[in-house]
Amino acid sequence: MNKIEDRKKLEAIFDTIYSSYVNKVEYFAYNYLYDKKAAECVTQEVFISLWENFDNIDFEKNVFAYLISITKHKCLNILIKQKNERIYADS
């Protein structure tokens, strides 16, 4: 297989993962943040991260668990940032 065929195969795998999990990831993020726009942004960041690290992912393992782990950490980072902003605004 040449590079173009490899690239197309990777894109097809990514598209399948995206279409299978995008709504679940967004729902999970929304349940952390209670903010639709923030959940959409996190979802986008999660799939960008997936694409950027595609070569390092073991697809024999649970991809959904990997996506949820990334989502959880991104949501927690947002919540920590919001908390810190409130603390500094109050002082």
mmCIF file with all atom_site columns, C-alpha atoms in Angstrom:
data_model
loop_
_atom_site.group_PDB
_atom_site.id
_atom_site.type_symbol
_atom_site.label_atom_id
_atom_site.label_alt_id
_atom_site.label_comp_id
_atom_site.label_asym_id
_atom_site.label_entity_id
_atom_site.label_seq_id
_atom_site.pdbx_PDB_ins_code
_atom_site.Cartn_x
_atom_site.Cartn_y
_atom_site.Cartn_z
_atom_site.occupancy
_atom_site.B_iso_or_equiv
_atom_site.pdbx_formal_charge
_atom_site.auth_seq_id
_atom_site.auth_comp_id
_atom_site.auth_asym_id
_atom_site.auth_atom_id
_atom_site.pdbx_PDB_model_num
ATOM 1  C CA . MET A 1 1  ? 0.000   0.000  0.000  1.00 0.00 ? 1  MET A CA 1
ATOM 2  C CA . ASN A 1 2  ? 1.315   3.477  -0.819 1.00 0.00 ? 2  ASN A CA 1
ATOM 3  C CA . LYS A 1 3  ? 1.060   6.587  1.362  1.00 0.00 ? 3  LYS A CA 1
ATOM 4  C CA . ILE A 1 4  ? -2.117  7.838  -0.297 1.00 0.00 ? 4  ILE A CA 1
ATOM 5  C CA . GLU A 1 5  ? -3.873  4.512  0.253  1.00 0.00 ? 5  GLU A CA 1
ATOM 6  C CA . ASP A 1 6  ? -2.638  4.436  3.862  1.00 0.00 ? 6  ASP A CA 1
ATOM 7  C CA . ARG A 1 7  ? -3.888  7.975  4.388  1.00 0.00 ? 7  ARG A CA 1
ATOM 8  C CA . LYS A 1 8  ? -7.301  7.147  2.936  1.00 0.00 ? 8  LYS A CA 1
ATOM 9  C CA . LYS A 1 9  ? -7.527  4.057  5.127  1.00 0.00 ? 9  LYS A CA 1
ATOM 10 C CA . LEU A 1 10 ? -6.683  6.118  8.228  1.00 0.00 ? 10 LEU A CA 1
ATOM 11 C CA . GLU A 1 11 ? -9.233  8.750  7.283  1.00 0.00 ? 11 GLU A CA 1
ATOM 12 C CA . ALA A 1 12 ? -11.888 6.056  6.824  1.00 0.00 ? 12 ALA A CA 1
ATOM 13 C CA . ILE A 1 13 ? -11.109 4.574  10.243 1.00 0.00 ? 13 ILE A CA 1
ATOM 14 C CA . PHE A 1 14 ? -11.197 8.039  11.817 1.00 0.00 ? 14 PHE A CA 1
ATOM 15 C CA . ASP A 1 15 ? -14.518 8.849  10.131 1.00 0.00 ? 15 ASP A CA 1
ATOM 16 C CA . THR A 1 16 ? -15.997 5.623  11.467 1.00 0.00 ? 16 THR A CA 1
ATOM 17 C CA . ILE A 1 17 ? -14.819 6.360  14.995 1.00 0.00 ? 17 ILE A CA 1
ATOM 18 C CA . TYR A 1 18 ? -16.015 9.959  14.760 1.00 0.00 ? 18 TYR A CA 1
ATOM 19 C CA . SER A 1 19 ? -19.492 9.067  13.544 1.00 0.00 ? 19 SER A CA 1
ATOM 20 C CA . SER A 1 20 ? -19.796 6.303  16.145 1.00 0.00 ? 20 SER A CA 1
ATOM 21 C CA . TYR A 1 21 ? -18.756 8.359  19.162 1.00 0.00 ? 21 TYR A CA 1
ATOM 22 C CA . VAL A 1 22 ? -19.164 12.094 18.554 1.00 0.00 ? 22 VAL A CA 1
ATOM 23 C CA . ASN A 1 23 ? -22.609 12.309 20.171 1.00 0.00 ? 23 ASN A CA 1
ATOM 24 C CA . LYS A 1 24 ? -21.564 10.191 23.148 1.00 0.00 ? 24 LYS A CA 1
ATOM 25 C CA . VAL A 1 25 ? -18.451 12.294 23.746 1.00 0.00 ? 25 VAL A CA 1
ATOM 26 C CA . GLU A 1 26 ? -20.438 15.529 23.513 1.00 0.00 ? 26 GLU A CA 1
ATOM 27 C CA . TYR A 1 27 ? -23.100 14.180 25.892 1.00 0.00 ? 27 TYR A CA 1
ATOM 28 C CA . PHE A 1 28 ? -20.404 13.146 28.381 1.00 0.00 ? 28 PHE A CA 1
ATOM 29 C CA . ALA A 1 29 ? -18.771 16.589 28.177 1.00 0.00 ? 29 ALA A CA 1
ATOM 30 C CA . TYR A 1 30 ? -22.117 18.330 28.601 1.00 0.00 ? 30 TYR A CA 1
ATOM 31 C CA . ASN A 1 31 ? -22.822 16.327 31.753 1.00 0.00 ? 31 ASN A CA 1
ATOM 32 C CA . TYR A 1 32 ? -19.554 17.638 33.214 1.00 0.00 ? 32 TYR A CA 1
ATOM 33 C CA . LEU A 1 33 ? -19.854 21.239 32.088 1.00 0.00 ? 33 LEU A CA 1
ATOM 34 C CA . TYR A 1 34 ? -23.605 21.936 31.706 1.00 0.00 ? 34 TYR A CA 1
ATOM 35 C CA . ASP A 1 35 ? -22.694 24.232 28.824 1.00 0.00 ? 35 ASP A CA 1
ATOM 36 C CA . LYS A 1 36 ? -23.550 23.176 25.272 1.00 0.00 ? 36 LYS A CA 1
ATOM 37 C CA . LYS A 1 37 ? -20.988 25.396 23.531 1.00 0.00 ? 37 LYS A CA 1
ATOM 38 C CA . ALA A 1 38 ? -18.210 24.316 25.892 1.00 0.00 ? 38 ALA A CA 1
ATOM 39 C CA . ALA A 1 39 ? -19.183 20.662 25.379 1.00 0.00 ? 39 ALA A CA 1
ATOM 40 C CA . GLU A 1 40 ? -19.028 21.158 21.602 1.00 0.00 ? 40 GLU A CA 1
ATOM 41 C CA . CYS A 1 41 ? -15.568 22.753 21.898 1.00 0.00 ? 41 CYS A CA 1
ATOM 42 C CA . VAL A 1 42 ? -14.315 19.932 24.108 1.00 0.00 ? 42 VAL A CA 1
ATOM 43 C CA . THR A 1 43 ? -15.682 17.377 21.663 1.00 0.00 ? 43 THR A CA 1
ATOM 44 C CA . GLN A 1 44 ? -13.868 19.059 18.819 1.00 0.00 ? 44 GLN A CA 1
ATOM 45 C CA . GLU A 1 45 ? -10.632 19.145 20.848 1.00 0.00 ? 45 GLU A CA 1
ATOM 46 C CA . VAL A 1 46 ? -10.993 15.462 21.729 1.00 0.00 ? 46 VAL A CA 1
ATOM 47 C CA . PHE A 1 47 ? -11.239 14.422 18.094 1.00 0.00 ? 47 PHE A CA 1
ATOM 48 C CA . ILE A 1 48 ? -8.380  16.716 17.097 1.00 0.00 ? 48 ILE A CA 1
ATOM 49 C CA . SER A 1 49 ? -6.306  15.048 19.792 1.00 0.00 ? 49 SER A CA 1
ATOM 50 C CA . LEU A 1 50 ? -7.378  11.643 18.504 1.00 0.00 ? 50 LEU A CA 1
ATOM 51 C CA . TRP A 1 51 ? -6.297  12.554 14.975 1.00 0.00 ? 51 TRP A CA 1
ATOM 52 C CA . GLU A 1 52 ? -2.970  13.991 16.147 1.00 0.00 ? 52 GLU A CA 1
ATOM 53 C CA . ASN A 1 53 ? -2.194  10.834 18.145 1.00 0.00 ? 53 ASN A CA 1
ATOM 54 C CA . PHE A 1 54 ? -3.713  8.341  15.722 1.00 0.00 ? 54 PHE A CA 1
ATOM 55 C CA . ASP A 1 55 ? -0.408  6.548  15.114 1.00 0.00 ? 55 ASP A CA 1
ATOM 56 C CA . ASN A 1 56 ? 0.099   5.927  18.839 1.00 0.00 ? 56 ASN A CA 1
ATOM 57 C CA . ILE A 1 57 ? -3.310  4.449  19.614 1.00 0.00 ? 57 ILE A CA 1
ATOM 58 C CA . ASP A 1 58 ? -3.769  0.741  20.128 1.00 0.00 ? 58 ASP A CA 1
ATOM 59 C CA . PHE A 1 59 ? -7.065  -0.008 18.411 1.00 0.00 ? 59 PHE A CA 1
ATOM 60 C CA . GLU A 1 60 ? -7.140  -3.460 19.982 1.00 0.00 ? 60 GLU A CA 1
ATOM 61 C CA . LYS A 1 61 ? -8.112  -1.678 23.201 1.00 0.00 ? 61 LYS A CA 1
ATOM 62 C CA . ASN A 1 62 ? -11.309 0.219  23.904 1.00 0.00 ? 62 ASN A CA 1
ATOM 63 C CA . VAL A 1 63 ? -11.310 3.391  21.773 1.00 0.00 ? 63 VAL A CA 1
ATOM 64 C CA . PHE A 1 64 ? -14.399 4.726  23.546 1.00 0.00 ? 64 PHE A CA 1
ATOM 65 C CA . ALA A 1 65 ? -12.629 4.512  26.915 1.00 0.00 ? 65 ALA A CA 1
ATOM 66 C CA . TYR A 1 66 ? -9.708  6.440  25.418 1.00 0.00 ? 66 TYR A CA 1
ATOM 67 C CA . LEU A 1 67 ? -12.054 9.149  24.102 1.00 0.00 ? 67 LEU A CA 1
ATOM 68 C CA . ILE A 1 68 ? -13.889 9.430  27.415 1.00 0.00 ? 68 ILE A CA 1
ATOM 69 C CA . SER A 1 69 ? -10.611 9.690  29.300 1.00 0.00 ? 69 SER A CA 1
ATOM 70 C CA . ILE A 1 70 ? -9.484  12.581 27.091 1.00 0.00 ? 70 ILE A CA 1
ATOM 71 C CA . THR A 1 71 ? -12.907 14.219 27.433 1.00 0.00 ? 71 THR A CA 1
ATOM 72 C CA . LYS A 1 72 ? -12.896 13.919 31.220 1.00 0.00 ? 72 LYS A CA 1
ATOM 73 C CA . HIS A 1 73 ? -9.442  15.499 31.513 1.00 0.00 ? 73 HIS A CA 1
ATOM 74 C CA . LYS A 1 74 ? -10.330 18.366 29.189 1.00 0.00 ? 74 LYS A CA 1
ATOM 75 C CA . CYS A 1 75 ? -13.554 19.026 31.110 1.00 0.00 ? 75 CYS A CA 1
ATOM 76 C CA . LEU A 1 76 ? -11.755 18.942 34.453 1.00 0.00 ? 76 LEU A CA 1
ATOM 77 C CA . ASN A 1 77 ? -9.181  21.420 33.130 1.00 0.00 ? 77 ASN A CA 1
ATOM 78 C CA . ILE A 1 78 ? -11.996 23.784 32.135 1.00 0.00 ? 78 ILE A CA 1
ATOM 79 C CA . LEU A 1 79 ? -13.693 23.446 35.528 1.00 0.00 ? 79 LEU A CA 1
ATOM 80 C CA . ILE A 1 80 ? -10.418 24.099 37.360 1.00 0.00 ? 80 ILE A CA 1
ATOM 81 C CA . LYS A 1 81 ? -9.775  27.154 35.200 1.00 0.00 ? 81 LYS A CA 1
ATOM 82 C CA . GLN A 1 82 ? -13.293 28.466 35.895 1.00 0.00 ? 82 GLN A CA 1
ATOM 83 C CA . LYS A 1 83 ? -12.857 27.906 39.632 1.00 0.00 ? 83 LYS A CA 1
ATOM 84 C CA . ASN A 1 84 ? -9.513  29.718 39.631 1.00 0.00 ? 84 ASN A CA 1
ATOM 85 C CA . GLU A 1 85 ? -11.015 32.615 37.677 1.00 0.00 ? 85 GLU A CA 1
ATOM 86 C CA . ARG A 1 86 ? -13.808 32.922 40.265 1.00 0.00 ? 86 ARG A CA 1
ATOM 87 C CA . ILE A 1 87 ? -11.289 32.842 43.125 1.00 0.00 ? 87 ILE A CA 1
ATOM 88 C CA . TYR A 1 88 ? -9.193  35.600 41.564 1.00 0.00 ? 88 TYR A CA 1
ATOM 89 C CA . ALA A 1 89 ? -12.262 37.647 40.668 1.00 0.00 ? 89 ALA A CA 1
ATOM 90 C CA . ASP A 1 90 ? -13.468 37.509 44.277 1.00 0.00 ? 90 ASP A CA 1
ATOM 91 C CA . SER A 1 91 ? -10.124 38.627 45.729 1.00 0.00 ? 91 SER A CA 1
#
